[in-house]
Short mmCIF file of C-alpha atoms and ligand atoms in Angstrom, two decimals:
data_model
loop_
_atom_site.label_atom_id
_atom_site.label_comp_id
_atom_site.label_asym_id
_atom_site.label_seq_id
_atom_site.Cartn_x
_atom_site.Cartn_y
_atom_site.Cartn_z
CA UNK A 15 3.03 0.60 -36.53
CA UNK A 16 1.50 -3.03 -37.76
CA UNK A 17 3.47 -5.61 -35.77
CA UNK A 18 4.81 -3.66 -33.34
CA UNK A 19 4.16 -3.36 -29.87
CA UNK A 20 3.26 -0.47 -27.17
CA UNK A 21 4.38 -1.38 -23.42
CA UNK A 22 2.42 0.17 -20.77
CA UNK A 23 2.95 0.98 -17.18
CA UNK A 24 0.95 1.20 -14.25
CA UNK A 25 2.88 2.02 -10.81
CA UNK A 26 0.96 1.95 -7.79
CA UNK A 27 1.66 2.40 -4.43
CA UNK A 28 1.69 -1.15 -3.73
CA UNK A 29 2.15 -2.67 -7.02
CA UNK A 30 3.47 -2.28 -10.90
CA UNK A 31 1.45 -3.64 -13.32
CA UNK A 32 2.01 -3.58 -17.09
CA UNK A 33 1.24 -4.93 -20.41
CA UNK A 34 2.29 -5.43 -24.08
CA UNK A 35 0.08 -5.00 -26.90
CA UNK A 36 0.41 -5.64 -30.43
CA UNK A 37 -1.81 -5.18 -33.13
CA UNK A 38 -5.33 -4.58 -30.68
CA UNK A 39 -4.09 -7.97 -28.94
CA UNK A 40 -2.99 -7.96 -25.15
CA UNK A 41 0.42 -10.16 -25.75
CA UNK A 42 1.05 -10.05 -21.79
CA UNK A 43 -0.20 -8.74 -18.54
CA UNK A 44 1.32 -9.05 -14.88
CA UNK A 45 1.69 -7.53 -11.66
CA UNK A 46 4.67 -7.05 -9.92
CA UNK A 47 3.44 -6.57 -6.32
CA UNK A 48 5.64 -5.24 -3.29
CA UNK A 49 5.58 -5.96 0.12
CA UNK A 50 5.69 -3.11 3.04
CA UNK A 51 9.51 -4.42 3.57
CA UNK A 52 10.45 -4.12 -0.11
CA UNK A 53 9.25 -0.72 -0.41
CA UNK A 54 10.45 0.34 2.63
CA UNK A 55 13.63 0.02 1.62
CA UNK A 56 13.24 2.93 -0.12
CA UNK A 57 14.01 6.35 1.65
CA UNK A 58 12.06 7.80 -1.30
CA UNK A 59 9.35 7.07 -4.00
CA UNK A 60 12.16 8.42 -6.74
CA UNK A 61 15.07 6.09 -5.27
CA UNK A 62 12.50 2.72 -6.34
CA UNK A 63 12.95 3.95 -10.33
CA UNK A 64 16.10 1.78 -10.61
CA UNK A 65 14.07 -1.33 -9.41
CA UNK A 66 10.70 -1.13 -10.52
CA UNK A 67 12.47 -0.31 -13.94
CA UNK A 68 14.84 -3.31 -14.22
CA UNK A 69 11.57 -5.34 -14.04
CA UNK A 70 10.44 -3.87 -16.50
CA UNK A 71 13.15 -4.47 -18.79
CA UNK A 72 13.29 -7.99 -17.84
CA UNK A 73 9.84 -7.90 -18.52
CA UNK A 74 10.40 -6.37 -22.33
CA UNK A 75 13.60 -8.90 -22.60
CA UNK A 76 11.03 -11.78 -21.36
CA UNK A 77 9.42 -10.93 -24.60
CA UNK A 78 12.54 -10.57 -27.19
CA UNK A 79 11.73 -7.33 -27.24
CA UNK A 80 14.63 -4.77 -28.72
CA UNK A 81 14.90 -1.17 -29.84
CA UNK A 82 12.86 -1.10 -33.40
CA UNK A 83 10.16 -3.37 -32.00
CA UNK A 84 7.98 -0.77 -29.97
CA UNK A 85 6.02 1.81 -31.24
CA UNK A 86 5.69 3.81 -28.34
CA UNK A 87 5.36 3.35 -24.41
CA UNK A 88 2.81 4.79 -22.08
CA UNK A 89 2.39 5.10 -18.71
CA UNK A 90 0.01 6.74 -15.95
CA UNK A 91 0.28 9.98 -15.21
CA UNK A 92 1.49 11.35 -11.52
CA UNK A 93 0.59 14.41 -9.57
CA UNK A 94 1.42 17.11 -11.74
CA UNK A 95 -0.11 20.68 -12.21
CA UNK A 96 -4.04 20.54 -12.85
CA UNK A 97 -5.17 19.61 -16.60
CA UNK A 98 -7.76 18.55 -18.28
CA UNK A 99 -8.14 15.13 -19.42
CA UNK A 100 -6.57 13.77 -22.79
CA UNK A 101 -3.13 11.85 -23.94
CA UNK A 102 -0.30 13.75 -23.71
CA UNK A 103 3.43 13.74 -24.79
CA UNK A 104 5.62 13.06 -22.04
CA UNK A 105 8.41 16.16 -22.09
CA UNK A 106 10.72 17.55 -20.17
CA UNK A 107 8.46 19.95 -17.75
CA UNK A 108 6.24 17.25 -17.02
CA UNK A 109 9.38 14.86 -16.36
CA UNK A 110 10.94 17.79 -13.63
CA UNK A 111 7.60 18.12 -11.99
CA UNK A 112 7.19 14.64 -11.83
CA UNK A 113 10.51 13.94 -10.23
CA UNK A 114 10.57 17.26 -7.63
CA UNK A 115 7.44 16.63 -6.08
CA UNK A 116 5.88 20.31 -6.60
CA UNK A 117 3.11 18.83 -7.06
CA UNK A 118 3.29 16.28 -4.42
CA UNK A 119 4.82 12.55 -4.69
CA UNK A 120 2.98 9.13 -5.05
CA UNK A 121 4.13 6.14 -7.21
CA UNK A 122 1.92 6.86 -10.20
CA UNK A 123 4.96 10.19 -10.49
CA UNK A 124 6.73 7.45 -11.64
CA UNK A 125 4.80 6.53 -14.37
CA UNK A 126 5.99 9.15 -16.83
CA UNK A 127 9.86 8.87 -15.90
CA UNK A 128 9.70 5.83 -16.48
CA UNK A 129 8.31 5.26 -19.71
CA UNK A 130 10.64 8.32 -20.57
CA UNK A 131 13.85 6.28 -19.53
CA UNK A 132 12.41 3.08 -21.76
CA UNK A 133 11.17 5.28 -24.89
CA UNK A 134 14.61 6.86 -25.00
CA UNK A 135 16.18 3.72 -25.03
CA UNK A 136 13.73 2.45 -27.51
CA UNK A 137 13.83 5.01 -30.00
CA UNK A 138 10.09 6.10 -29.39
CA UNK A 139 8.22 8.34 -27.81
CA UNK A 140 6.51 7.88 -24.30
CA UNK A 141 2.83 9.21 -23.68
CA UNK A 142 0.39 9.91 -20.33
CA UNK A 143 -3.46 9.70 -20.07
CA UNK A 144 -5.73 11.09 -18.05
CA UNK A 145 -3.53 11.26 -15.47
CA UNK A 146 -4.29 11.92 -11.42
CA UNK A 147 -4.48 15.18 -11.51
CA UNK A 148 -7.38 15.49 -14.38
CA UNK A 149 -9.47 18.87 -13.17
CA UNK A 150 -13.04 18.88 -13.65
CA UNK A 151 -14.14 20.73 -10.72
CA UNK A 152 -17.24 23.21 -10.11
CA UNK A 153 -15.89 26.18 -8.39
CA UNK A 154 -17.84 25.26 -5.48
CA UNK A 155 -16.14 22.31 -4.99
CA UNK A 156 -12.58 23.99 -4.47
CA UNK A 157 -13.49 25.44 -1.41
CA UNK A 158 -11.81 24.17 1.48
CA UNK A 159 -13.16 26.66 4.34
CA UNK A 160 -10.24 28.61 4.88
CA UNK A 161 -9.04 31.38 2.62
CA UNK A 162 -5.49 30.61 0.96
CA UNK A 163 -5.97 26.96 0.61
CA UNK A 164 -8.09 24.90 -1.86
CA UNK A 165 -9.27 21.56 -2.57
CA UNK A 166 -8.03 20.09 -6.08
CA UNK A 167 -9.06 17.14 -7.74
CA UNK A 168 -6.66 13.94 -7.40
CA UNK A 169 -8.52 10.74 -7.90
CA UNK A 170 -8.02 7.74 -10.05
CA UNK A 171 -9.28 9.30 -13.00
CA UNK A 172 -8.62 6.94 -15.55
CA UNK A 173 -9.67 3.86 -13.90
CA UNK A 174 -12.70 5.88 -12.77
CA UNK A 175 -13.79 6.77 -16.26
CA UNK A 176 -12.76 4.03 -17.99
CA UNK A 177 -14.74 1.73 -15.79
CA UNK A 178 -17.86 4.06 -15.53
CA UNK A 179 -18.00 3.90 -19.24
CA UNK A 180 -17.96 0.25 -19.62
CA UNK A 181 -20.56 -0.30 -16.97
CA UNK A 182 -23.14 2.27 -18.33
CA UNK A 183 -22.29 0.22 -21.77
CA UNK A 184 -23.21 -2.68 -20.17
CA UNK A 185 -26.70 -0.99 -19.33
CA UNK A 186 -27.25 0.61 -22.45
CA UNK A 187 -26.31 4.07 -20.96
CA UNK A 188 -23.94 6.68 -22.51
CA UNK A 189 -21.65 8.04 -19.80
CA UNK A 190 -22.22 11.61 -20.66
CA UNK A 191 -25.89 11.27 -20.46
CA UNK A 192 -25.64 9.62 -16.90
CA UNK A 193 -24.93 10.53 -13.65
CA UNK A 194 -22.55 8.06 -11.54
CA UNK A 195 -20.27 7.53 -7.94
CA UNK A 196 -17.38 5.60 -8.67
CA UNK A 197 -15.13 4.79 -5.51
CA UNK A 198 -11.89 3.33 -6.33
CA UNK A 199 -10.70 1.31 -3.26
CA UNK A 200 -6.95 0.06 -3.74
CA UNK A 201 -3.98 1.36 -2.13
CA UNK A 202 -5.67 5.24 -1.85
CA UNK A 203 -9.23 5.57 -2.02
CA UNK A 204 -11.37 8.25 -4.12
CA UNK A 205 -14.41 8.14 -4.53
CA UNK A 206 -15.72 10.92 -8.09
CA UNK A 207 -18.76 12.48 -8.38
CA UNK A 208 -19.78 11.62 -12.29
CA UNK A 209 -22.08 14.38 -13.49
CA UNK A 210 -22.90 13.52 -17.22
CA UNK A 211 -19.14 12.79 -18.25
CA UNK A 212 -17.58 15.46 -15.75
CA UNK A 213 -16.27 14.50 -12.36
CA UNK A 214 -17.73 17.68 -10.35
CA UNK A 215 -15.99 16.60 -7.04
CA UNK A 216 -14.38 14.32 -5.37
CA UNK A 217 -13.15 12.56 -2.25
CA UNK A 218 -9.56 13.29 -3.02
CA UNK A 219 -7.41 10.07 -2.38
CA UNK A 220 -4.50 12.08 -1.54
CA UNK A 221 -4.78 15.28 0.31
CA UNK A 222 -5.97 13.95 3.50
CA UNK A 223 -9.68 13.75 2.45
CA UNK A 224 -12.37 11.19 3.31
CA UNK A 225 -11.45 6.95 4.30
CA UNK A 226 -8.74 5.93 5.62
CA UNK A 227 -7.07 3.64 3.47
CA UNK A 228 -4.64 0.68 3.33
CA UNK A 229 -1.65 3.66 4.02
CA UNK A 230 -3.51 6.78 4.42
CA UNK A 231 -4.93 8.64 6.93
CA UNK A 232 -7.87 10.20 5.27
CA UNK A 233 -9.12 13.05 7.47
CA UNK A 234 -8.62 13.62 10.53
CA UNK A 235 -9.36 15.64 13.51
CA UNK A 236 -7.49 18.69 12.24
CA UNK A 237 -6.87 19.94 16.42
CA UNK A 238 -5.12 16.47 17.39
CA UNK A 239 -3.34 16.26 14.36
CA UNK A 240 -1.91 19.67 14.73
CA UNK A 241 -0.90 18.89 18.37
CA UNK A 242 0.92 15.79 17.29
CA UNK A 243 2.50 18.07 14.36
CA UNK A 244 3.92 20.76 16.98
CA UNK A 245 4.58 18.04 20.15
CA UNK A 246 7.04 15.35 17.86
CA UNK A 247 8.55 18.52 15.74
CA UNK A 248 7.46 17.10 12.63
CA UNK A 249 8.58 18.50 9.22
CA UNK A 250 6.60 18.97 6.16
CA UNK A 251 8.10 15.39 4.90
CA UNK A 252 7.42 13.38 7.52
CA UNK A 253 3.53 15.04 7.64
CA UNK A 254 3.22 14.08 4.10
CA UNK A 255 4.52 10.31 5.10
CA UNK A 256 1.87 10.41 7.69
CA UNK A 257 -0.57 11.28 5.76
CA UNK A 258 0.24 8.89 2.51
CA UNK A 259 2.30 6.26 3.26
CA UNK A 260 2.08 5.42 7.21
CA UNK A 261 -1.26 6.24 7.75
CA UNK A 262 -5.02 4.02 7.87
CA UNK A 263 -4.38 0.14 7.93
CA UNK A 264 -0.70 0.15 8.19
CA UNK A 265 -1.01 2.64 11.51
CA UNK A 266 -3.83 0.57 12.98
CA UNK A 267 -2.19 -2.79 12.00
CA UNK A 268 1.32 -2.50 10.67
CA UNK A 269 -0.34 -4.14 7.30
CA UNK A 270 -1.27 -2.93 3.74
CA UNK A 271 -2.42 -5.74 2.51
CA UNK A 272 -5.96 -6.15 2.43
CA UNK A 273 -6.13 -9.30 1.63
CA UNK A 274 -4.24 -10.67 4.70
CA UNK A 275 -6.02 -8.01 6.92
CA UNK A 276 -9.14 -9.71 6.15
CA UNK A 277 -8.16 -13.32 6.58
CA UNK A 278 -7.32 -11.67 10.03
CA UNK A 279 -10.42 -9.98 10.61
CA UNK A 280 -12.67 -13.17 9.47
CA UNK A 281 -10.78 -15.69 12.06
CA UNK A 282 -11.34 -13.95 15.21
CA UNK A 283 -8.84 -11.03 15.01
CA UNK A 284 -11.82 -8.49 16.65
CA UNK A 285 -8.95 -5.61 16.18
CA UNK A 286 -8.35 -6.16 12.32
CA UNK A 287 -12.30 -6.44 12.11
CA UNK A 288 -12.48 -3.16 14.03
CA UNK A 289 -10.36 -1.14 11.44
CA UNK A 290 -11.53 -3.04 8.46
CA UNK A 291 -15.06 -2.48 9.45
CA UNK A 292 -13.94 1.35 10.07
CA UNK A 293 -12.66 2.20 6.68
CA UNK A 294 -15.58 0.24 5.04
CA UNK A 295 -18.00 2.32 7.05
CA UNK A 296 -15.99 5.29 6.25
CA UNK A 297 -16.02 4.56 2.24
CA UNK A 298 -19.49 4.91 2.55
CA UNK A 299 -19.86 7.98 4.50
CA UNK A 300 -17.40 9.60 1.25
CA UNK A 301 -20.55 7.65 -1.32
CA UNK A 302 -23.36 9.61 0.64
CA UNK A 303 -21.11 13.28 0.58
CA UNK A 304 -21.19 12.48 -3.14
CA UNK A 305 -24.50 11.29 -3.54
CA UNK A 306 -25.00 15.10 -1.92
CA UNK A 307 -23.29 16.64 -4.70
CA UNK A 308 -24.99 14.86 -7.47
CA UNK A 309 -28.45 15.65 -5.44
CA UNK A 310 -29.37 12.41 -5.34
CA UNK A 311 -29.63 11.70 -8.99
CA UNK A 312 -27.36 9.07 -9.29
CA UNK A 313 -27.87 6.17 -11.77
CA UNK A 314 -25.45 3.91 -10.01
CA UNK A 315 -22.84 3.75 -7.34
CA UNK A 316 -19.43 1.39 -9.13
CA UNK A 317 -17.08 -0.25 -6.71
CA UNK A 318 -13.90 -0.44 -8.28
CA UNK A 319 -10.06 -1.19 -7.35
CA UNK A 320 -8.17 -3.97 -6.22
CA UNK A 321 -10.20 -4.03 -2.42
CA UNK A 322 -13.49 -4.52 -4.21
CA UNK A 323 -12.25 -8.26 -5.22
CA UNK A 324 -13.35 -8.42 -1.34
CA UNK A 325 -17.10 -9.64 -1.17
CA UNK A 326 -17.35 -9.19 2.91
CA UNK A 327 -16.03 -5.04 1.81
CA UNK A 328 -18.37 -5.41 -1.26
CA UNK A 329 -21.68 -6.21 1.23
CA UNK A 330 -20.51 -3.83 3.85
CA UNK A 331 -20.76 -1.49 2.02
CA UNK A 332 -23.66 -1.95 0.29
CA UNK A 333 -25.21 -2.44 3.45
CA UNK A 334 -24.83 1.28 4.02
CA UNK A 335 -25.71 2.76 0.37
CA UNK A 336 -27.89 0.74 -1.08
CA UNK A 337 -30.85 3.27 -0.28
CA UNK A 338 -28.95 5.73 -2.50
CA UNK A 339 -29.19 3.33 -5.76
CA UNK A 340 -28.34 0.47 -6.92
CA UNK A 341 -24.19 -0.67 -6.95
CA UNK A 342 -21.95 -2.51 -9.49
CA UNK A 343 -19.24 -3.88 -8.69
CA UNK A 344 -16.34 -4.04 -10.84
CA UNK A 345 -12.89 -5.55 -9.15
CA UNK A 346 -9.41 -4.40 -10.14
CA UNK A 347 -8.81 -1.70 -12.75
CA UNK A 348 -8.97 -1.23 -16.54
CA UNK A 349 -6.16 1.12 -16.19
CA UNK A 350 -3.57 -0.81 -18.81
CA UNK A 351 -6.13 -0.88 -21.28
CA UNK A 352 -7.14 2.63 -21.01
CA UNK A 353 -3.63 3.57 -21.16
CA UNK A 354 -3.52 1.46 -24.02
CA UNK A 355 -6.59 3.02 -26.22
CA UNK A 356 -5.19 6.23 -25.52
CA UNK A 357 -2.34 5.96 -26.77
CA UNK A 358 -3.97 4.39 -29.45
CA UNK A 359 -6.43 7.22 -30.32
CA UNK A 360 -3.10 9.53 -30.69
CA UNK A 361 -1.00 6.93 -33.15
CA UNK A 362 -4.32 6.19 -34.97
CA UNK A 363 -4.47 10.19 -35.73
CA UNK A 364 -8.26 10.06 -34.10
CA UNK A 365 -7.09 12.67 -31.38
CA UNK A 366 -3.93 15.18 -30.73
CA UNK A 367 -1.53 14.43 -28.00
CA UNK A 368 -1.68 17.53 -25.80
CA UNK A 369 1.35 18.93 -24.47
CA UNK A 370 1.96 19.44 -20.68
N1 ADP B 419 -9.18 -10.77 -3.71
C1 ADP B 419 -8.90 -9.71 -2.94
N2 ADP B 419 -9.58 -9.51 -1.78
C2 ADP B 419 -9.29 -8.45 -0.99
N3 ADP B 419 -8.37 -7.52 -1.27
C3 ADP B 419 -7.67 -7.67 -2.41
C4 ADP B 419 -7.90 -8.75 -3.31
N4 ADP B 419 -7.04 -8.62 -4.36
C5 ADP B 419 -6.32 -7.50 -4.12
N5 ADP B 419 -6.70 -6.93 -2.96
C6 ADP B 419 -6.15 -5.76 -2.29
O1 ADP B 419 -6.15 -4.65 -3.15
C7 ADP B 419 -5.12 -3.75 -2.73
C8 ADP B 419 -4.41 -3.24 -3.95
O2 ADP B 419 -5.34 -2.65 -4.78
P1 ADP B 419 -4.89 -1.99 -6.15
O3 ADP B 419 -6.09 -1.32 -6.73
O4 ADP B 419 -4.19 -3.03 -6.96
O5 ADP B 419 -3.87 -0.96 -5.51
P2 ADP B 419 -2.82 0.07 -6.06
O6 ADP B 419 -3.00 0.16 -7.55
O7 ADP B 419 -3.20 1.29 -5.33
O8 ADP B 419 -1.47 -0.46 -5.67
C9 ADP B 419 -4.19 -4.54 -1.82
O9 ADP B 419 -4.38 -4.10 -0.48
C10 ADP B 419 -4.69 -5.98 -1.96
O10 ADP B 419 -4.58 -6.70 -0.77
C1 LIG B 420 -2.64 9.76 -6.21
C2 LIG B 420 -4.06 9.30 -6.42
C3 LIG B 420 -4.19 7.96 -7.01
C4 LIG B 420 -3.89 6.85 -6.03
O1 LIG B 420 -4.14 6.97 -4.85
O2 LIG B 420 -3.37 5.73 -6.57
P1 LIG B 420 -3.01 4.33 -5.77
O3 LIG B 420 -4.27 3.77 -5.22
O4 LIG B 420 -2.43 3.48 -6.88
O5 LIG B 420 -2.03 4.65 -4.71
#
């Protein structure tokens, strides 16, 4: 394995990002970010394999990179069935579910195809960690209210763990001995109850659940949504599109990019300051329903994502949870690195891949 090198990939909605490691050593890092335009080209999240992989591949050929030089590829994981957390072996199940949508579709259902395409190619075997779907519920916290249907746990699990650990590191804290909120703000928005290593509930950044974000709805008023639902004939697709995709920032404003939304909303634009005050004031409303769960025993609340880069989001919200306890802020994601040491922990032989 000495000298050889592990690619990993990170597709979000709004962005790929990946990396190439060799011997403990980040070689490279980028992001390949997409525009609303680019990715709307795409009638589906499955037709944008072809082009999100071909960077990739330039990416690897960037690097002289050829079959014999990688020792394995890994990717996050998509919305699958429930599991618990762990690295696991990308196979053929996981690869169908993936690609069908069963389990419902986002980019990060790319993840695993397409480290499966790459690995073939490659001669090697492609891996997943902890990935969307990772299940730690209480019972409690899969009711929904009515009988039939249940909440289920999709959040950014790895970024979520992997950055709770390193800030209760920083404080001298072990993360199963602590109790912390972590709200990922990026293109979806969840914000995990931490109970001593277990993620008890969350605000699911998927389902229709808690902010709005840069393209989803979060919840809404269940009535007027049905109306609309029933009035424009919608289908189950274009409900799904609605509600991840063409919902929040890009409904209000026809924009996903926070960045540019808040260039807006800091030179006068009062109606991008209206809906980028909304969903800050709205991420905390999700911090105090956890702060619930975790009875008010919470050690800290961690910003995390690509939004939290934003100091005016940073102090907004703060201004509203500060009371709760005290918040770190930790910009971007540690996803590729995560990805990375858990693919690691598998090759090393310190853990067993699990199988889907
Ligand atoms: N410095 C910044 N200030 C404000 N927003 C930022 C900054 N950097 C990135 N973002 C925003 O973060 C969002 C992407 O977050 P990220 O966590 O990378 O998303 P995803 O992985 O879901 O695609 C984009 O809307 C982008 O505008
Ligand atoms: C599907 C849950 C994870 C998520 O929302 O990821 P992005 O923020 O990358 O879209």
């Amino acid at each position: 394995m000495d000298g050889k090198y592990i690619l990993v990939i990170n597709p979000g909605s709004t962005s790929s990002k990946v990396a190439l490691y060799c011997s403990d050593n980040c070689v490279d890092e980028s992001i390949f970010r997409y525009t609303v335009d680019e990715i709307g080209k795409y009638d589906t999240v499955m037709d944008q394999i072809e082009m999100r992989e071909e960077r990739l591949r330039t990416f690897l050929e960037s690097h002289n990179i050829y079959p014999g030089d990688l020792a394995a590829v890994v990717a996050r994981g998509g919305l699958m069935k429930s599991i618990v957390g762990g690295t696991y072996i990308v196979n053929e199940e996981m690869v169908n579910d993936l690609r069908s949508g069963t389990y419902g579709m986002h980019a990060s259902n790319l993840g695993a195809i397409i480290a499966n395409d790459i690995a073939r190619d490659y001669g090697v075997k492609a891996y997943t960690v902890d990935p969307v779907v990772v299940d730690e519920f209480e019972d409690l916290a899969r009711i929904s209210g009515f009988k039939g249907i249940e909440r289920r746990s999709v959040f950014h699990a790895l970024n979520q763990k992997a950055v709770a650990r390193k800030v209760l590191a920083e404080e001298g804290m072990d993360y199963f001995d602590a109790n912390v909120i972590v709200t990922h703000i990026g293109g979806g928005i969840s914000i995990g109850a931490h109970q001593s290593g277990r993620v008890i509930d969350c605000v699911n950044a998927f389902d229709g659940e808690g902010p709005y974000s840069p393209e989803r709805t979060g919840q809404l008023p269940l009535i007027n949504f049905a109306k609309l639902i029933i009035e424009e004939q919608l289908n189950i697709s274009q409900v799904k599109s609605i509600l991840a995709g063409e919902g929040g920032m890009k409904s209000y404003l026809g924009e996903i990019d926070i960045q540019t939304i808040e260039q807006k909303a800091l030179n006068g634009d009062d109606e991008a300051k209206l809906y980028f005050d909304g969903m800050c004031y709205q991420i905390a409303k999700g911090i105090a329903e956890m702060a619930a769960v975790l009875k008010g025993d919470v050690d800290y609340i961690i910003l995390t994502g690509g939004v939290s880069y934003s100091q005016y989001v940073v102090d907004n919200i703060k201004s509203h949870v500060e009371w709760i306890s005290e918040v770190k802020v930790m910009p971007g994601e540690e996803e590729l690195l995560a990805l990375y040491e858990g693919v690691m922990r598998v090759l090393k032989g310190e853990e067993v891949a699990l199988t889907y």
